XYZ file of N, CA and C in Angstrom:
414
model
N -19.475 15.046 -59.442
C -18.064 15.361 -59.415
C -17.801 16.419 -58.351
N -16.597 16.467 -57.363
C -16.271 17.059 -56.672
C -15.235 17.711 -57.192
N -15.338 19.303 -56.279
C -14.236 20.303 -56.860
C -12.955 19.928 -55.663
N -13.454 19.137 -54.824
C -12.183 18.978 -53.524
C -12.412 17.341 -53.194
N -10.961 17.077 -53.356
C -11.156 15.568 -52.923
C -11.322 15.936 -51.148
N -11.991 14.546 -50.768
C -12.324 14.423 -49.635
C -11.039 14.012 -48.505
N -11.343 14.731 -47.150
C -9.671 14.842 -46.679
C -10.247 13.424 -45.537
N -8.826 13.054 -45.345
C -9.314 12.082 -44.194
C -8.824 12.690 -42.933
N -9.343 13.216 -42.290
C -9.365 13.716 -40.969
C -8.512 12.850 -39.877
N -8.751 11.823 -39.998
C -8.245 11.071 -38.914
C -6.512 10.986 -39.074
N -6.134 10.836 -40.214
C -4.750 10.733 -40.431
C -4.500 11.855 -40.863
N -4.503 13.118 -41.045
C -4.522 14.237 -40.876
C -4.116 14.824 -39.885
N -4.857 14.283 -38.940
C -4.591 14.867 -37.519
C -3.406 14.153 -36.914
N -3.260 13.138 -37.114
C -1.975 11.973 -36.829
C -0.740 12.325 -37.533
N -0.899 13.114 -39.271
C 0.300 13.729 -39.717
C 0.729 14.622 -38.857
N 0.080 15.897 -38.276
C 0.286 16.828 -38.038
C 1.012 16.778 -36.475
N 0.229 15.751 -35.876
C 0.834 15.371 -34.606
C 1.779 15.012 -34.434
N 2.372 14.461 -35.747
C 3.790 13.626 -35.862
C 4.813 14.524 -36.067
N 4.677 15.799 -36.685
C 5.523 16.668 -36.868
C 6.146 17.598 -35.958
N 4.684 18.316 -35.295
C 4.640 18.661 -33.415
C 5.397 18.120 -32.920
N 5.286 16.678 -32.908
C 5.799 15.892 -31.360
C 7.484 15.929 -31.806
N 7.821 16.541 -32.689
C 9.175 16.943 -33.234
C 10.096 18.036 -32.751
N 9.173 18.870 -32.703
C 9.373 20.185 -31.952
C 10.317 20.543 -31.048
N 9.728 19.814 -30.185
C 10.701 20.273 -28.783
C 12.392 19.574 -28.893
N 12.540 18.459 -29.592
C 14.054 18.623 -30.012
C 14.522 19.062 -30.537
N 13.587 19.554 -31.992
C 14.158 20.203 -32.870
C 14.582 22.195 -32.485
N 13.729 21.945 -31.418
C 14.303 23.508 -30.626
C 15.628 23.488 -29.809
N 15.772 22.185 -28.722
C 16.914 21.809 -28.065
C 17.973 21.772 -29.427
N 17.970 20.889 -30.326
C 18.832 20.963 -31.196
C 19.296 22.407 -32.112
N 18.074 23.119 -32.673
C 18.584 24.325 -32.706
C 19.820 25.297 -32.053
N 19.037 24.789 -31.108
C 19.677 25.920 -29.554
C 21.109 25.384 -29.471
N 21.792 24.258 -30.134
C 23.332 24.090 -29.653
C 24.031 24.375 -30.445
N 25.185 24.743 -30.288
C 26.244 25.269 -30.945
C 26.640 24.598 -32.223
N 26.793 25.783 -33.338
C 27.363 24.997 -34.317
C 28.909 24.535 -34.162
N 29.549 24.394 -33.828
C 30.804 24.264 -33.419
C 30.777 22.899 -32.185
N 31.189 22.073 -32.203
C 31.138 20.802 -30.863
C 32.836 21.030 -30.601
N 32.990 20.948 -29.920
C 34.430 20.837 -29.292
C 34.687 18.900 -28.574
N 35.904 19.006 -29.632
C 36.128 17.333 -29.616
C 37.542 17.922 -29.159
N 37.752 17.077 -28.114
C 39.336 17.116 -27.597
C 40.200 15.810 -28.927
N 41.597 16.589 -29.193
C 42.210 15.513 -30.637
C 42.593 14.290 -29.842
N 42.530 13.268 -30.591
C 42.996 12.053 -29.696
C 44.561 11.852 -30.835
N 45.107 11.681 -29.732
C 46.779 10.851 -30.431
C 46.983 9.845 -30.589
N 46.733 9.180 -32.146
C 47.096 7.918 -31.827
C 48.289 7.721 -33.385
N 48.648 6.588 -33.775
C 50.015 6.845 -34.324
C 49.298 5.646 -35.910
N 47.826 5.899 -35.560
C 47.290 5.376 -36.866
C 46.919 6.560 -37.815
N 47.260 6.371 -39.416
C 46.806 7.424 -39.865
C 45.630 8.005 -40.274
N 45.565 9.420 -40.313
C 44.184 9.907 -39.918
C 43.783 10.395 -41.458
N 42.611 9.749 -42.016
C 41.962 9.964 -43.214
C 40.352 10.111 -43.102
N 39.951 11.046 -43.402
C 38.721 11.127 -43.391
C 37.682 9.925 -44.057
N 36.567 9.453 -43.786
C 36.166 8.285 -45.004
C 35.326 8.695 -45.959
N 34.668 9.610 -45.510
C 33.957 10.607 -46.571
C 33.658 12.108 -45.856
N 33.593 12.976 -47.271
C 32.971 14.224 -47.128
C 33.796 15.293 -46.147
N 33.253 16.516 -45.669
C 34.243 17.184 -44.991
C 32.937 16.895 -43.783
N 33.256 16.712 -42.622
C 32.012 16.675 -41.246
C 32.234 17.783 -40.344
N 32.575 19.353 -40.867
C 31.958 20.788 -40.269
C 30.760 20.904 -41.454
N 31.144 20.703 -42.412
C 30.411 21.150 -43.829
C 28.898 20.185 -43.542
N 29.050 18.783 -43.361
C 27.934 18.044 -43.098
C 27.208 18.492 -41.737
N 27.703 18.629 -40.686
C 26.940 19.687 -39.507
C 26.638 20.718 -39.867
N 26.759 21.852 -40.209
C 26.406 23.176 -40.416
C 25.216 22.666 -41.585
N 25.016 22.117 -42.152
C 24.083 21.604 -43.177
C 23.047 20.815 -42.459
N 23.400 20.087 -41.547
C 22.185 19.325 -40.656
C 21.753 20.387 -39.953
N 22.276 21.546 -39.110
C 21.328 22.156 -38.270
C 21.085 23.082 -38.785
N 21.509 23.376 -40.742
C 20.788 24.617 -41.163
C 18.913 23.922 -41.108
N 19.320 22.320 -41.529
C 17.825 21.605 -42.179
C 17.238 21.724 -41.060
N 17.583 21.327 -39.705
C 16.995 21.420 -38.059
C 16.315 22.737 -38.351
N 16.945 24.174 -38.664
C 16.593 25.510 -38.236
C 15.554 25.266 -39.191
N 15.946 24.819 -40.565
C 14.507 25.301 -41.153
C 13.187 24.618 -41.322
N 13.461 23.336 -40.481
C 12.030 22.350 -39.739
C 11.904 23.292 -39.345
N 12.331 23.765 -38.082
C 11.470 24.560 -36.919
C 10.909 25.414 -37.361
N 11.682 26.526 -38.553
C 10.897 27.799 -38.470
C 9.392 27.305 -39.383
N 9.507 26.141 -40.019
C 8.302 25.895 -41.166
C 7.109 26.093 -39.677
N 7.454 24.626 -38.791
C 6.394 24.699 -37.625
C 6.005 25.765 -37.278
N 6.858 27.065 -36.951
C 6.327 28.239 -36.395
C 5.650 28.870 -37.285
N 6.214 28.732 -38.392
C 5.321 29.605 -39.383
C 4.039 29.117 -39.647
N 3.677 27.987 -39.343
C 2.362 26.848 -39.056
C 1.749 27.682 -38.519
N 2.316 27.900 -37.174
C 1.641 28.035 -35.729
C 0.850 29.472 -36.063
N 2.042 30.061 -36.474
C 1.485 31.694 -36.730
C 0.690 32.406 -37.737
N 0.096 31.094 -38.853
C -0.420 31.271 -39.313
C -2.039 30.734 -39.067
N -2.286 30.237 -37.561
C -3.367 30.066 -37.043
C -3.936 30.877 -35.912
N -5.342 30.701 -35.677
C -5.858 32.031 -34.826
C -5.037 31.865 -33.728
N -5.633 32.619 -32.615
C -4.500 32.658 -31.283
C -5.082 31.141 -30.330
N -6.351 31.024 -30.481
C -6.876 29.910 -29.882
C -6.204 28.955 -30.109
N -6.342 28.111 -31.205
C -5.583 27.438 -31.905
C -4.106 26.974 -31.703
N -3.609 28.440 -31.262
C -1.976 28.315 -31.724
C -2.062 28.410 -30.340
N -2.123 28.800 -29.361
C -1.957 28.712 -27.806
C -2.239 27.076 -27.477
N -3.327 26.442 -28.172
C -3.451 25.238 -27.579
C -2.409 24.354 -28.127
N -2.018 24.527 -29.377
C -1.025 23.153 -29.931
C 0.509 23.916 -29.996
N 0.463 24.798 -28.973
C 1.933 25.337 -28.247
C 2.163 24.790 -26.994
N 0.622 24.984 -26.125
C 0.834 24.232 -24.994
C 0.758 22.812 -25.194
N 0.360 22.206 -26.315
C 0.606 21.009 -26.291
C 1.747 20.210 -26.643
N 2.004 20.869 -27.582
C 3.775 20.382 -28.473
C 4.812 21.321 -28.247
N 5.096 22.512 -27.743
C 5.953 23.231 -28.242
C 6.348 24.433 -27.022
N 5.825 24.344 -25.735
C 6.197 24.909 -24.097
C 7.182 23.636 -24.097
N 8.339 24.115 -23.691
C 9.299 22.969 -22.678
C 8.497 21.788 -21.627
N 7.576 22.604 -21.218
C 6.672 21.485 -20.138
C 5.958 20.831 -20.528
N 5.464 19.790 -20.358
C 4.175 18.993 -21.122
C 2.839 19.798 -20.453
N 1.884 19.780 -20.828
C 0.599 20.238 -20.141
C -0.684 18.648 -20.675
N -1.474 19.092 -19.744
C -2.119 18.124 -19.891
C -3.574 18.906 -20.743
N -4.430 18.616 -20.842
C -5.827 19.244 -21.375
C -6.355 19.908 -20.178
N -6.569 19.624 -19.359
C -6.952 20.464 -18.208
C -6.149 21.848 -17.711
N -4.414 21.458 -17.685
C -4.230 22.682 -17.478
C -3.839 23.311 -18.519
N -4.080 23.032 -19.921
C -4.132 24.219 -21.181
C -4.876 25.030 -20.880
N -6.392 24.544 -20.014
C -7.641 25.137 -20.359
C -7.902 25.818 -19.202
N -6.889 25.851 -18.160
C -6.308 27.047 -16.961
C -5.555 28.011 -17.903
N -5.091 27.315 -18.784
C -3.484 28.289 -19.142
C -4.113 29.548 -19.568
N -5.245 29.218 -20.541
C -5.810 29.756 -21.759
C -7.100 30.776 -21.151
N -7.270 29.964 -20.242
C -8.222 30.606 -19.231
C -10.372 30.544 -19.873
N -10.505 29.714 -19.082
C -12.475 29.723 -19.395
C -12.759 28.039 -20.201
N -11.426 27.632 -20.735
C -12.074 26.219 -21.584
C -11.678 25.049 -20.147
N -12.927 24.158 -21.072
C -12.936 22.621 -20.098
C -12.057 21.815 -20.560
N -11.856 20.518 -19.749
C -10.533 19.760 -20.890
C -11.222 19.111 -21.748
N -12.399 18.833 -21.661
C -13.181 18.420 -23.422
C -13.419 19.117 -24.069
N -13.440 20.774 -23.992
C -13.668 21.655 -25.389
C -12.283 22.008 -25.589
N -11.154 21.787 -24.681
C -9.989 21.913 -25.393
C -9.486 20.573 -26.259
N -10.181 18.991 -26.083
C -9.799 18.241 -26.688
C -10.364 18.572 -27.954
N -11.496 18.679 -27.901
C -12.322 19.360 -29.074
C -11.393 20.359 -30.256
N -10.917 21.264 -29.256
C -10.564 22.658 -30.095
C -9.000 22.100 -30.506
N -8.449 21.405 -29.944
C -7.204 20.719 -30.353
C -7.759 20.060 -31.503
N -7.994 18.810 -31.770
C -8.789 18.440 -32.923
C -8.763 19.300 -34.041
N -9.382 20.081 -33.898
C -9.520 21.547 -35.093
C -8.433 21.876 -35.355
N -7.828 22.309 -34.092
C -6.636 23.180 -34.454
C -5.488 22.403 -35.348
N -5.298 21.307 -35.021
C -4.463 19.879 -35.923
C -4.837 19.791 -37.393
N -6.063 19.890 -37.754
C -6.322 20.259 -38.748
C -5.764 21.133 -39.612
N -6.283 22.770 -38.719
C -6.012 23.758 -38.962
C -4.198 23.784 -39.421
N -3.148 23.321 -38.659
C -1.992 23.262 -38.529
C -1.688 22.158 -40.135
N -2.232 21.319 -40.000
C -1.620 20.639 -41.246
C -1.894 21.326 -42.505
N -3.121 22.319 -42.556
C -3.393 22.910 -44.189
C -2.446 24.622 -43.812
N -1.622 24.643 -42.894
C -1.031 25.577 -42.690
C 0.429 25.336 -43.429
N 0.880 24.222 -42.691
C 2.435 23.569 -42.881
C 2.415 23.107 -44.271
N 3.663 23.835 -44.434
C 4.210 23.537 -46.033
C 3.129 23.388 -47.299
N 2.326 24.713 -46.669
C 1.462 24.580 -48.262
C 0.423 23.330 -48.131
N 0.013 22.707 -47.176
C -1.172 21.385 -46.867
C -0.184 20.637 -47.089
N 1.229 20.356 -46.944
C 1.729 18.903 -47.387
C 1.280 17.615 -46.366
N 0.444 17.939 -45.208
C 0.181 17.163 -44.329
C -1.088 16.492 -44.273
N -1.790 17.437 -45.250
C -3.370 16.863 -45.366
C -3.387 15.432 -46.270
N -3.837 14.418 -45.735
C -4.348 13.222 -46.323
C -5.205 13.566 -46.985
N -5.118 13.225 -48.427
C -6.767 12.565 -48.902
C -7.193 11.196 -48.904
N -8.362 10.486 -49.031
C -8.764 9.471 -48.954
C -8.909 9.264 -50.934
């Protein structure tokens, strides 16, 4: 009998990637105004809403946007600096980087011990986020 079910690594790392690769809109989206400015249109049909109030439904979508993002950061920051430098430069710099120049960025790694240390760090990131909600078991 085991005290830990066994994790599956492979989709593990594929949860965690899926959430990352989220990131960078969910920062663009952050970043815009709660308020959109719609010019009124005139027209002489009458105007009824079809559901709900839609400031109340926006301010509610980009509270949920703000608090994706901050979960990710709080991911991030709850991993070493290695770690969190590599799956920043990978998901979460405005620029894409490739493995080679993470491992300029970071300064001394090759782009196979950063594929390597990415690997880990994906790991690392899913038993971070939301309490392990990302870890697969088999």
């Amino acid at each position: 009998m085991q005290l830990l079910r066994e994790v599956d690594f492979k989709q593990t790392r594929c949860n965690a990637r899926d959430v990352l690769k989220n990131f960078r809109r969910l920062e663009r989206m952050a970043g815009r105004s709660l308020i959109d400015i719609k010019s009124p249109i005139i027209t002489d049909m009458p105007k009824a809403p079809k559901h709900g109030n839609k400031a109340e439904d926006a301010i509610i979508q980009m509270m949920d946007i703000e608090a994706e993002r901050d979960a990710i950061l709080a991911a991030l920051m709850a991993l070493s600096l290695i770690s969190r430098q590599i799956l920043y430069y990978s998901f979460c710099d405005v620029n894409k980087h490739s493995n080679y120049e993470i491992g300029q960025l970071i300064r001394g790694y090759g782009e196979k011990n950063v594929e390597k240390l990415k690997s880990i760090a994906l790991i690392e990131f899913a038993e971070a986020y939301k309490k392990g909600v990302l870890v697969q078991y088999r």
